[in-house]
PDB file of C-alpha atoms and ligand atoms in Angstrom:
ATOM      1  CA  UNK A   1     -24.688 -19.149  15.926  1.00 60.00           C
ATOM      2  CA  UNK A   2     -21.109 -18.476  14.836  1.00 65.00           C
ATOM      3  CA  UNK A   3     -20.356 -17.673  11.206  1.00 70.00           C
ATOM      4  CA  UNK A   4     -17.105 -18.744   9.653  1.00 94.00           C
ATOM      5  CA  UNK A   5     -15.781 -16.089   7.339  1.00 97.00           C
ATOM      6  CA  UNK A   6     -14.539 -16.714   3.831  1.00 98.00           C
ATOM      7  CA  UNK A   7     -10.780 -16.180   3.922  1.00 98.00           C
ATOM      8  CA  UNK A   8      -9.538 -13.958   1.111  1.00 98.00           C
ATOM      9  CA  UNK A   9      -6.487 -15.391  -0.635  1.00 98.00           C
ATOM     10  CA  UNK A  10      -4.454 -12.258  -1.342  1.00 98.00           C
ATOM     11  CA  UNK A  11      -1.514 -14.320  -2.533  1.00 98.00           C
ATOM     12  CA  UNK A  12      -3.512 -15.991  -5.326  1.00 98.00           C
ATOM     13  CA  UNK A  13      -5.188 -12.710  -6.326  1.00 98.00           C
ATOM     14  CA  UNK A  14      -1.809 -10.961  -6.472  1.00 98.00           C
ATOM     15  CA  UNK A  15      -0.299 -13.782  -8.539  1.00 97.00           C
ATOM     16  CA  UNK A  16      -3.115 -13.453 -11.055  1.00 98.00           C
ATOM     17  CA  UNK A  17      -2.534  -9.679 -11.352  1.00 98.00           C
ATOM     18  CA  UNK A  18       1.213 -10.215 -11.695  1.00 98.00           C
ATOM     19  CA  UNK A  19       0.810 -12.832 -14.417  1.00 97.00           C
ATOM     20  CA  UNK A  20      -1.368 -10.505 -16.492  1.00 97.00           C
ATOM     21  CA  UNK A  21       1.111  -7.672 -15.961  1.00 97.00           C
ATOM     22  CA  UNK A  22       4.066  -9.901 -16.901  1.00 97.00           C
ATOM     23  CA  UNK A  23       2.413 -10.625 -20.260  1.00 96.00           C
ATOM     24  CA  UNK A  24       2.126  -6.884 -20.947  1.00 96.00           C
ATOM     25  CA  UNK A  25       5.741  -6.289 -19.899  1.00 96.00           C
ATOM     26  CA  UNK A  26       6.996  -9.007 -22.283  1.00 94.00           C
ATOM     27  CA  UNK A  27       5.696  -6.913 -25.165  1.00 89.00           C
ATOM     28  CA  UNK A  28       7.463  -3.713 -23.952  1.00 83.00           C
ATOM     29  CA  UNK A  29      10.463  -2.679 -26.035  1.00 80.00           C
ATOM     30  CA  UNK A  30      12.467  -1.894 -22.906  1.00 92.00           C
ATOM     31  CA  UNK A  31      12.125  -2.836 -19.232  1.00 95.00           C
ATOM     32  CA  UNK A  32      10.146  -0.681 -16.765  1.00 97.00           C
ATOM     33  CA  UNK A  33      12.643   0.299 -14.048  1.00 98.00           C
ATOM     34  CA  UNK A  34      11.833   0.708 -10.343  1.00 98.00           C
ATOM     35  CA  UNK A  35      14.401   2.311  -8.011  1.00 98.00           C
ATOM     36  CA  UNK A  36      13.890   1.437  -4.338  1.00 98.00           C
ATOM     37  CA  UNK A  37      15.695   3.490  -1.681  1.00 98.00           C
ATOM     38  CA  UNK A  38      16.205   2.039   1.782  1.00 98.00           C
ATOM     39  CA  UNK A  39      17.893   4.018   4.558  1.00 98.00           C
ATOM     40  CA  UNK A  40      19.176   2.042   7.541  1.00 98.00           C
ATOM     41  CA  UNK A  41      18.963  -1.574   8.642  1.00 95.00           C
ATOM     42  CA  UNK A  42      15.369  -2.123   9.740  1.00 95.00           C
ATOM     43  CA  UNK A  43      15.085  -5.903   9.195  1.00 93.00           C
ATOM     44  CA  UNK A  44      11.382  -5.807   8.241  1.00 94.00           C
ATOM     45  CA  UNK A  45      11.962  -3.040   5.656  1.00 97.00           C
ATOM     46  CA  UNK A  46      14.865  -5.004   4.198  1.00 96.00           C
ATOM     47  CA  UNK A  47      12.624  -8.065   3.763  1.00 96.00           C
ATOM     48  CA  UNK A  48       9.816  -5.971   2.202  1.00 97.00           C
ATOM     49  CA  UNK A  49      12.201  -4.320  -0.265  1.00 98.00           C
ATOM     50  CA  UNK A  50      13.831  -7.611  -1.252  1.00 98.00           C
ATOM     51  CA  UNK A  51      10.339  -9.053  -1.856  1.00 98.00           C
ATOM     52  CA  UNK A  52       9.459  -6.067  -4.063  1.00 98.00           C
ATOM     53  CA  UNK A  53      12.702  -6.485  -6.003  1.00 98.00           C
ATOM     54  CA  UNK A  54      12.229 -10.236  -6.407  1.00 98.00           C
ATOM     55  CA  UNK A  55       8.674  -9.741  -7.679  1.00 98.00           C
ATOM     56  CA  UNK A  56       9.735  -6.977 -10.103  1.00 98.00           C
ATOM     57  CA  UNK A  57      12.622  -8.994 -11.547  1.00 98.00           C
ATOM     58  CA  UNK A  58      10.478 -12.141 -11.852  1.00 96.00           C
ATOM     59  CA  UNK A  59       8.127 -10.342 -14.204  1.00 94.00           C
ATOM     60  CA  UNK A  60      10.731  -8.803 -16.467  1.00 96.00           C
ATOM     61  CA  UNK A  61      11.132  -5.411 -14.808  1.00 97.00           C
ATOM     62  CA  UNK A  62      14.408  -3.856 -13.734  1.00 98.00           C
ATOM     63  CA  UNK A  63      14.728  -3.033 -10.042  1.00 98.00           C
ATOM     64  CA  UNK A  64      17.650  -1.810  -7.947  1.00 98.00           C
ATOM     65  CA  UNK A  65      17.736  -1.278  -4.199  1.00 98.00           C
ATOM     66  CA  UNK A  66      19.789   1.784  -3.183  1.00 98.00           C
ATOM     67  CA  UNK A  67      20.700   0.776   0.348  1.00 98.00           C
ATOM     68  CA  UNK A  68      22.033   3.777   2.294  1.00 98.00           C
ATOM     69  CA  UNK A  69      23.503   3.574   5.770  1.00 98.00           C
ATOM     70  CA  UNK A  70      21.358   4.781   8.688  1.00 98.00           C
ATOM     71  CA  UNK A  71      23.329   8.013   9.316  1.00 98.00           C
ATOM     72  CA  UNK A  72      22.793   9.236   5.735  1.00 98.00           C
ATOM     73  CA  UNK A  73      21.746  12.905   5.891  1.00 98.00           C
ATOM     74  CA  UNK A  74      18.477  14.256   4.499  1.00 98.00           C
ATOM     75  CA  UNK A  75      20.536  16.289   1.975  1.00 98.00           C
ATOM     76  CA  UNK A  76      22.369  13.204   0.709  1.00 98.00           C
ATOM     77  CA  UNK A  77      19.106  11.320   0.316  1.00 98.00           C
ATOM     78  CA  UNK A  78      17.508  14.239  -1.532  1.00 98.00           C
ATOM     79  CA  UNK A  79      20.563  14.452  -3.819  1.00 98.00           C
ATOM     80  CA  UNK A  80      20.109  10.792  -4.786  1.00 99.00           C
ATOM     81  CA  UNK A  81      16.411  11.402  -5.540  1.00 99.00           C
ATOM     82  CA  UNK A  82      17.294  14.383  -7.775  1.00 98.00           C
ATOM     83  CA  UNK A  83      19.723  12.147  -9.661  1.00 98.00           C
ATOM     84  CA  UNK A  84      17.075   9.433 -10.142  1.00 98.00           C
ATOM     85  CA  UNK A  85      14.493  12.067 -11.176  1.00 98.00           C
ATOM     86  CA  UNK A  86      16.807  13.145 -14.009  1.00 98.00           C
ATOM     87  CA  UNK A  87      17.669   9.603 -15.128  1.00 98.00           C
ATOM     88  CA  UNK A  88      15.416   8.727 -18.095  1.00 97.00           C
ATOM     89  CA  UNK A  89      15.938   5.002 -17.504  1.00 97.00           C
ATOM     90  CA  UNK A  90      14.234   5.203 -14.085  1.00 98.00           C
ATOM     91  CA  UNK A  91      10.427   5.041 -14.259  1.00 98.00           C
ATOM     92  CA  UNK A  92       9.509   4.689 -10.587  1.00 98.00           C
ATOM     93  CA  UNK A  93      11.093   5.807  -7.312  1.00 99.00           C
ATOM     94  CA  UNK A  94      10.090   4.425  -3.926  1.00 98.00           C
ATOM     95  CA  UNK A  95      11.600   5.494  -0.601  1.00 98.00           C
ATOM     96  CA  UNK A  96      10.880   2.825   2.007  1.00 98.00           C
ATOM     97  CA  UNK A  97       9.145   4.098   5.146  1.00 98.00           C
ATOM     98  CA  UNK A  98       9.744   4.562   8.005  1.00 97.00           C
ATOM     99  CA  UNK A  99      12.875   6.696   7.612  1.00 98.00           C
ATOM    100  CA  UNK A 100      15.327   7.258  10.509  1.00 98.00           C
ATOM    101  CA  UNK A 101      14.158  10.021  12.874  1.00 98.00           C
ATOM    102  CA  UNK A 102      16.671  12.637  11.678  1.00 98.00           C
ATOM    103  CA  UNK A 103      15.074  12.664   8.200  1.00 98.00           C
ATOM    104  CA  UNK A 104      11.750  14.420   7.540  1.00 98.00           C
ATOM    105  CA  UNK A 105       9.718  12.090   5.292  1.00 98.00           C
ATOM    106  CA  UNK A 106       7.665  14.992   3.895  1.00 98.00           C
ATOM    107  CA  UNK A 107      10.819  16.740   2.596  1.00 98.00           C
ATOM    108  CA  UNK A 108      11.932  13.501   0.972  1.00 98.00           C
ATOM    109  CA  UNK A 109       8.619  12.541  -0.598  1.00 98.00           C
ATOM    110  CA  UNK A 110       7.985  15.977  -2.094  1.00 98.00           C
ATOM    111  CA  UNK A 111      11.339  15.713  -3.901  1.00 98.00           C
ATOM    112  CA  UNK A 112      10.266  12.687  -5.973  1.00 99.00           C
ATOM    113  CA  UNK A 113       9.167  13.722  -9.488  1.00 98.00           C
ATOM    114  CA  UNK A 114       5.390  13.263  -9.497  1.00 98.00           C
ATOM    115  CA  UNK A 115       5.460  11.122 -12.653  1.00 98.00           C
ATOM    116  CA  UNK A 116       7.876   8.704 -10.886  1.00 98.00           C
ATOM    117  CA  UNK A 117       6.010   8.752  -7.537  1.00 98.00           C
ATOM    118  CA  UNK A 118       4.820   5.116  -7.712  1.00 98.00           C
ATOM    119  CA  UNK A 119       3.852   5.175  -4.010  1.00 98.00           C
ATOM    120  CA  UNK A 120       1.490   8.074  -4.690  1.00 98.00           C
ATOM    121  CA  UNK A 121       2.557   9.681  -1.394  1.00 98.00           C
ATOM    122  CA  UNK A 122       3.689  13.030  -2.854  1.00 98.00           C
ATOM    123  CA  UNK A 123       1.502  16.159  -2.612  1.00 98.00           C
ATOM    124  CA  UNK A 124       0.672  16.142  -6.357  1.00 98.00           C
ATOM    125  CA  UNK A 125      -0.699  12.582  -6.478  1.00 98.00           C
ATOM    126  CA  UNK A 126      -2.250  12.752  -3.001  1.00 98.00           C
ATOM    127  CA  UNK A 127      -3.987  15.979  -4.124  1.00 98.00           C
ATOM    128  CA  UNK A 128      -5.314  14.400  -7.325  1.00 98.00           C
ATOM    129  CA  UNK A 129      -6.689  11.462  -5.330  1.00 98.00           C
ATOM    130  CA  UNK A 130      -8.290  13.859  -2.850  1.00 98.00           C
ATOM    131  CA  UNK A 131     -10.014  15.612  -5.771  1.00 98.00           C
ATOM    132  CA  UNK A 132     -11.188  12.301  -7.308  1.00 98.00           C
ATOM    133  CA  UNK A 133      -9.026  12.875 -10.387  1.00 98.00           C
ATOM    134  CA  UNK A 134      -8.415   9.548 -12.154  1.00 96.00           C
ATOM    135  CA  UNK A 135      -4.881  10.649 -13.175  1.00 97.00           C
ATOM    136  CA  UNK A 136      -3.738  10.119  -9.550  1.00 98.00           C
ATOM    137  CA  UNK A 137      -1.100   7.496  -8.866  1.00 98.00           C
ATOM    138  CA  UNK A 138      -2.849   5.730  -5.973  1.00 98.00           C
ATOM    139  CA  UNK A 139      -0.864   4.354  -3.007  1.00 98.00           C
ATOM    140  CA  UNK A 140      -0.366   0.603  -3.385  1.00 98.00           C
ATOM    141  CA  UNK A 141      -1.946  -0.675  -0.161  1.00 98.00           C
ATOM    142  CA  UNK A 142      -5.240   1.266  -0.518  1.00 98.00           C
ATOM    143  CA  UNK A 143      -5.337   0.298  -4.212  1.00 98.00           C
ATOM    144  CA  UNK A 144      -4.942  -3.389  -3.285  1.00 98.00           C
ATOM    145  CA  UNK A 145      -7.699  -3.096  -0.680  1.00 98.00           C
ATOM    146  CA  UNK A 146     -10.070  -1.510  -3.200  1.00 98.00           C
ATOM    147  CA  UNK A 147      -9.290  -4.277  -5.695  1.00 98.00           C
ATOM    148  CA  UNK A 148     -10.238  -6.959  -3.141  1.00 98.00           C
ATOM    149  CA  UNK A 149     -13.408  -5.155  -2.034  1.00 98.00           C
ATOM    150  CA  UNK A 150     -14.676  -4.617  -5.581  1.00 98.00           C
ATOM    151  CA  UNK A 151     -13.861  -8.194  -6.569  1.00 98.00           C
ATOM    152  CA  UNK A 152     -15.684  -9.626  -3.553  1.00 98.00           C
ATOM    153  CA  UNK A 153     -18.560  -7.146  -3.117  1.00 98.00           C
ATOM    154  CA  UNK A 154     -19.001  -5.501  -6.517  1.00 98.00           C
ATOM    155  CA  UNK A 155     -20.322  -1.959  -6.231  1.00 98.00           C
ATOM    156  CA  UNK A 156     -19.390  -0.313  -2.908  1.00 98.00           C
ATOM    157  CA  UNK A 157     -21.974   2.490  -3.069  1.00 98.00           C
ATOM    158  CA  UNK A 158     -23.548   3.225   0.308  1.00 98.00           C
ATOM    159  CA  UNK A 159     -21.361   0.851   2.332  1.00 98.00           C
ATOM    160  CA  UNK A 160     -20.148   2.199   5.646  1.00 99.00           C
ATOM    161  CA  UNK A 161     -16.360   1.771   5.765  1.00 99.00           C
ATOM    162  CA  UNK A 162     -14.641   2.314   9.097  1.00 99.00           C
ATOM    163  CA  UNK A 163     -10.856   2.714   8.983  1.00 99.00           C
ATOM    164  CA  UNK A 164      -8.667   2.362  12.063  1.00 98.00           C
ATOM    165  CA  UNK A 165      -5.485   4.376  11.424  1.00 98.00           C
ATOM    166  CA  UNK A 166      -4.818   7.787   9.846  1.00 98.00           C
ATOM    167  CA  UNK A 167      -1.381   7.279   8.279  1.00 98.00           C
ATOM    168  CA  UNK A 168      -0.355   8.865   4.971  1.00 97.00           C
ATOM    169  CA  UNK A 169       0.467   5.353   3.722  1.00 98.00           C
ATOM    170  CA  UNK A 170      -2.891   3.661   4.356  1.00 98.00           C
ATOM    171  CA  UNK A 171      -5.635   5.443   6.344  1.00 98.00           C
ATOM    172  CA  UNK A 172      -5.793   8.830   4.604  1.00 98.00           C
ATOM    173  CA  UNK A 173      -5.431   7.721   0.952  1.00 98.00           C
ATOM    174  CA  UNK A 174      -7.814   4.815   1.593  1.00 98.00           C
ATOM    175  CA  UNK A 175     -10.440   7.195   2.999  1.00 98.00           C
ATOM    176  CA  UNK A 176     -10.260   9.313  -0.186  1.00 98.00           C
ATOM    177  CA  UNK A 177     -10.359   6.262  -2.430  1.00 98.00           C
ATOM    178  CA  UNK A 178     -13.417   4.745  -0.713  1.00 98.00           C
ATOM    179  CA  UNK A 179     -15.153   8.131  -0.633  1.00 98.00           C
ATOM    180  CA  UNK A 180     -14.523   8.354  -4.404  1.00 98.00           C
ATOM    181  CA  UNK A 181     -16.307   4.980  -4.664  1.00 98.00           C
ATOM    182  CA  UNK A 182     -19.356   6.289  -2.812  1.00 98.00           C
ATOM    183  CA  UNK A 183     -18.705   4.678   0.562  1.00 99.00           C
ATOM    184  CA  UNK A 184     -19.624   6.472   3.763  1.00 99.00           C
ATOM    185  CA  UNK A 185     -16.234   6.699   5.448  1.00 99.00           C
ATOM    186  CA  UNK A 186     -15.304   7.046   9.118  1.00 99.00           C
ATOM    187  CA  UNK A 187     -11.617   7.413  10.029  1.00 98.00           C
ATOM    188  CA  UNK A 188     -10.699   6.505  13.582  1.00 98.00           C
ATOM    189  CA  UNK A 189      -7.325   6.651  15.354  1.00 98.00           C
ATOM    190  CA  UNK A 190      -5.536   6.265  18.669  1.00 96.00           C
ATOM    191  CA  UNK A 191      -7.420   9.203  20.243  1.00 98.00           C
ATOM    192  CA  UNK A 192     -10.889   8.050  19.142  1.00 98.00           C
ATOM    193  CA  UNK A 193     -13.284   7.635  22.071  1.00 98.00           C
ATOM    194  CA  UNK A 194     -15.229   4.351  22.368  1.00 98.00           C
ATOM    195  CA  UNK A 195     -13.719   2.774  19.278  1.00 98.00           C
ATOM    196  CA  UNK A 196     -15.657  -0.550  19.415  1.00 98.00           C
ATOM    197  CA  UNK A 197     -18.963   1.364  19.322  1.00 98.00           C
ATOM    198  CA  UNK A 198     -17.879   2.869  15.988  1.00 98.00           C
ATOM    199  CA  UNK A 199     -16.306  -0.260  14.487  1.00 98.00           C
ATOM    200  CA  UNK A 200     -19.528  -2.213  15.206  1.00 98.00           C
ATOM    201  CA  UNK A 201     -21.286   0.085  12.699  1.00 98.00           C
ATOM    202  CA  UNK A 202     -18.974  -0.916   9.846  1.00 99.00           C
ATOM    203  CA  UNK A 203     -20.046  -2.910   6.800  1.00 99.00           C
ATOM    204  CA  UNK A 204     -16.349  -2.854   5.911  1.00 99.00           C
ATOM    205  CA  UNK A 205     -13.749  -2.581   8.677  1.00 99.00           C
ATOM    206  CA  UNK A 206     -10.153  -1.830   7.691  1.00 99.00           C
ATOM    207  CA  UNK A 207      -7.536  -2.039  10.392  1.00 98.00           C
ATOM    208  CA  UNK A 208      -4.125  -0.374   9.975  1.00 98.00           C
ATOM    209  CA  UNK A 209      -3.008   0.670  13.439  1.00 97.00           C
ATOM    210  CA  UNK A 210       0.022  -1.528  14.190  1.00 97.00           C
ATOM    211  CA  UNK A 211      -1.443  -3.086  17.365  1.00 98.00           C
ATOM    212  CA  UNK A 212      -1.204  -6.896  17.340  1.00 98.00           C
ATOM    213  CA  UNK A 213      -4.618  -8.655  17.512  1.00 98.00           C
ATOM    214  CA  UNK A 214      -6.357  -5.513  18.823  1.00 98.00           C
ATOM    215  CA  UNK A 215      -9.699  -6.048  17.059  1.00 98.00           C
ATOM    216  CA  UNK A 216     -11.880  -8.698  18.705  1.00 98.00           C
ATOM    217  CA  UNK A 217     -15.146 -10.344  17.702  1.00 98.00           C
ATOM    218  CA  UNK A 218     -17.153  -7.940  19.872  1.00 98.00           C
ATOM    219  CA  UNK A 219     -15.840  -5.010  17.782  1.00 98.00           C
ATOM    220  CA  UNK A 220     -17.334  -6.382  14.558  1.00 98.00           C
ATOM    221  CA  UNK A 221     -20.888  -6.393  13.185  1.00 98.00           C
ATOM    222  CA  UNK A 222     -22.114  -9.842  12.177  1.00 97.00           C
ATOM    223  CA  UNK A 223     -21.387 -10.427   8.488  1.00 98.00           C
ATOM    224  CA  UNK A 224     -18.978  -7.484   8.115  1.00 98.00           C
ATOM    225  CA  UNK A 225     -15.964  -7.565   5.799  1.00 98.00           C
ATOM    226  CA  UNK A 226     -12.693  -7.255   7.731  1.00 98.00           C
ATOM    227  CA  UNK A 227      -9.445  -6.167   6.074  1.00 98.00           C
ATOM    228  CA  UNK A 228      -6.303  -6.504   8.178  1.00 98.00           C
ATOM    229  CA  UNK A 229      -3.359  -4.342   7.096  1.00 98.00           C
ATOM    230  CA  UNK A 230      -1.206  -4.991  10.192  1.00 98.00           C
ATOM    231  CA  UNK A 231       2.017  -6.961  10.055  1.00 96.00           C
ATOM    232  CA  UNK A 232       3.351  -7.630  13.539  1.00 96.00           C
ATOM    233  CA  UNK A 233       5.835 -10.141  14.857  1.00 94.00           C
ATOM    234  CA  UNK A 234       4.807 -11.658  18.217  1.00 95.00           C
ATOM    235  CA  UNK A 235       6.964 -14.437  19.733  1.00 95.00           C
ATOM    236  CA  UNK A 236       8.595 -14.905  16.325  1.00 93.00           C
ATOM    237  CA  UNK A 237       5.230 -15.379  14.558  1.00 95.00           C
ATOM    238  CA  UNK A 238       3.545 -12.958  12.153  1.00 96.00           C
ATOM    239  CA  UNK A 239       0.088 -11.682  13.048  1.00 97.00           C
ATOM    240  CA  UNK A 240      -2.178  -8.811  12.049  1.00 98.00           C
ATOM    241  CA  UNK A 241      -4.003  -6.081  13.958  1.00 98.00           C
ATOM    242  CA  UNK A 242      -7.108  -8.302  14.007  1.00 98.00           C
ATOM    243  CA  UNK A 243      -7.523 -11.320  16.284  1.00 98.00           C
ATOM    244  CA  UNK A 244      -8.100 -13.571  13.274  1.00 98.00           C
ATOM    245  CA  UNK A 245      -9.349 -16.747  15.016  1.00 97.00           C
ATOM    246  CA  UNK A 246     -11.833 -14.740  17.078  1.00 98.00           C
ATOM    247  CA  UNK A 247     -13.091 -12.342  14.378  1.00 98.00           C
ATOM    248  CA  UNK A 248     -13.514 -14.989  11.668  1.00 98.00           C
ATOM    249  CA  UNK A 249     -16.512 -16.275  13.696  1.00 96.00           C
ATOM    250  CA  UNK A 250     -18.258 -12.930  13.243  1.00 97.00           C
ATOM    251  CA  UNK A 251     -17.196 -11.634   9.809  1.00 98.00           C
ATOM    252  CA  UNK A 252     -18.379 -12.816   6.384  1.00 98.00           C
ATOM    253  CA  UNK A 253     -15.021 -12.120   4.699  1.00 98.00           C
ATOM    254  CA  UNK A 254     -11.594 -11.642   6.244  1.00 98.00           C
ATOM    255  CA  UNK A 255      -8.008 -11.196   5.034  1.00 98.00           C
ATOM    256  CA  UNK A 256      -5.320 -13.292   6.740  1.00 98.00           C
ATOM    257  CA  UNK A 257      -1.828 -12.197   7.841  1.00 98.00           C
ATOM    258  CA  UNK A 258       0.377 -13.233   6.147  1.00 97.00           C
ATOM    259  CA  UNK A 259      -1.074 -13.869   2.674  1.00 98.00           C
ATOM    260  CA  UNK A 260      -3.710 -11.113   2.578  1.00 98.00           C
ATOM    261  CA  UNK A 261      -2.936  -7.457   1.912  1.00 98.00           C
ATOM    262  CA  UNK A 262       0.900  -7.808   1.786  1.00 98.00           C
ATOM    263  CA  UNK A 263       1.119  -9.573  -1.616  1.00 98.00           C
ATOM    264  CA  UNK A 264      -1.579  -7.269  -3.041  1.00 98.00           C
ATOM    265  CA  UNK A 265       0.489  -4.200  -2.095  1.00 98.00           C
ATOM    266  CA  UNK A 266       3.448  -5.517  -4.093  1.00 98.00           C
ATOM    267  CA  UNK A 267       1.254  -6.343  -7.110  1.00 98.00           C
ATOM    268  CA  UNK A 268      -0.224  -2.820  -7.094  1.00 98.00           C
ATOM    269  CA  UNK A 269       3.205  -1.207  -6.749  1.00 98.00           C
ATOM    270  CA  UNK A 270       4.332  -3.075  -9.865  1.00 98.00           C
ATOM    271  CA  UNK A 271       1.161  -2.004 -11.681  1.00 98.00           C
ATOM    272  CA  UNK A 272       1.913   1.620 -10.746  1.00 98.00           C
ATOM    273  CA  UNK A 273       5.483   1.237 -12.024  1.00 98.00           C
ATOM    274  CA  UNK A 274       4.183  -0.104 -15.332  1.00 98.00           C
ATOM    275  CA  UNK A 275       1.700   2.800 -15.573  1.00 98.00           C
ATOM    276  CA  UNK A 276       4.497   5.299 -14.817  1.00 98.00           C
ATOM    277  CA  UNK A 277       6.610   3.652 -17.550  1.00 97.00           C
ATOM    278  CA  UNK A 278       3.773   3.943 -20.106  1.00 96.00           C
ATOM    279  CA  UNK A 279       3.030   7.573 -19.149  1.00 97.00           C
ATOM    280  CA  UNK A 280       6.697   8.521 -19.525  1.00 97.00           C
ATOM    281  CA  UNK A 281       7.033   6.700 -22.846  1.00 92.00           C
ATOM    282  CA  UNK A 282       3.893   8.351 -24.238  1.00 89.00           C
ATOM    283  CA  UNK A 283       5.151  11.771 -23.114  1.00 82.00           C
ATOM    284  CA  UNK A 284       8.413  11.271 -25.029  1.00 75.00           C
ATOM    285  CA  UNK A 285       6.454  10.243 -28.153  1.00 70.00           C
ATOM    286  CA  UNK A 286       4.236  13.392 -28.050  1.00 61.00           C
TER     287      UNK A 286
HETATM  288  N1  LIG B   1       6.232   1.215   4.478  1.00 94.31           N
HETATM  289  C1  LIG B   1       5.119   0.476   4.718  1.00 94.31           C
HETATM  290  N2  LIG B   1       4.341   0.416   3.615  1.00 94.31           N
HETATM  291  C2  LIG B   1       4.966   1.135   2.660  1.00 94.31           C
HETATM  292  C3  LIG B   1       4.656   1.450   1.306  1.00 94.31           C
HETATM  293  O1  LIG B   1       3.618   1.068   0.752  1.00 94.31           O
HETATM  294  N3  LIG B   1       5.568   2.232   0.656  1.00 94.31           N
HETATM  295  C4  LIG B   1       6.707   2.702   1.252  1.00 94.31           C
HETATM  296  N4  LIG B   1       7.524   3.471   0.528  1.00 94.31           N
HETATM  297  N5  LIG B   1       7.023   2.430   2.514  1.00 94.31           N
HETATM  298  C5  LIG B   1       6.164   1.646   3.209  1.00 94.31           C
END
């Protein structure tokens, strides 16, 4: 018999988080300030950054997009980050990924002051997360996924989480985060042999590989929780890395695309910006 999964409403969850955060921001004496840097004209990145800005402004934060042309050199980009690092009005700095090929993202990310690294991608915050240190600024997408899982499942201890994708943005930080919450974690990637055999073992399957509708029903254990991080455009329509209509017959819970992880990522980024603002304010007071 086919199951029909409960569909997780990431949009409603994110709205709830944002409303609570907006109330806290109203009582701030000044506005938390997020600086977003975008290099080049990737249309998807432009949409993502405008959505982040719109969300930040709507809840009383300040947010500017520094839009640099695609031939901007690594040195010029790093110079801008140094300037923002030194600006006391700026609480959070985000450099939109991917960057053009002539720029090394690791050089750029390591330049961001760790207290303003609201993506949590820099070596300091990534290291803290790896060591299960609660002071880590945790990358927004993994943080949003954890929020959903804990809300829906409660304690995650002993669950087998299988992650498809080993990026620094999702797969790696998510593996650390779930390990810190006592999951048994398997990371798989494009070179993994017999992937469906591994994904069928998952209590929680998280897919972040950028392959439209790759995961089918046969890849999923009956009753598993399926989290789809993919955002792909096929024939002008958005879809995830999971074949939603197929997999929803096998899973117990599933996130849709759009309206699943995307809005949660923005909500968590704004939470990180607020945390960075508080940390910086408290440091000045001390
Ligand atoms: N590109 C895709 N996701 C992200 C993200 O969470 N942060 C940044 N900076 N770039 C991204």
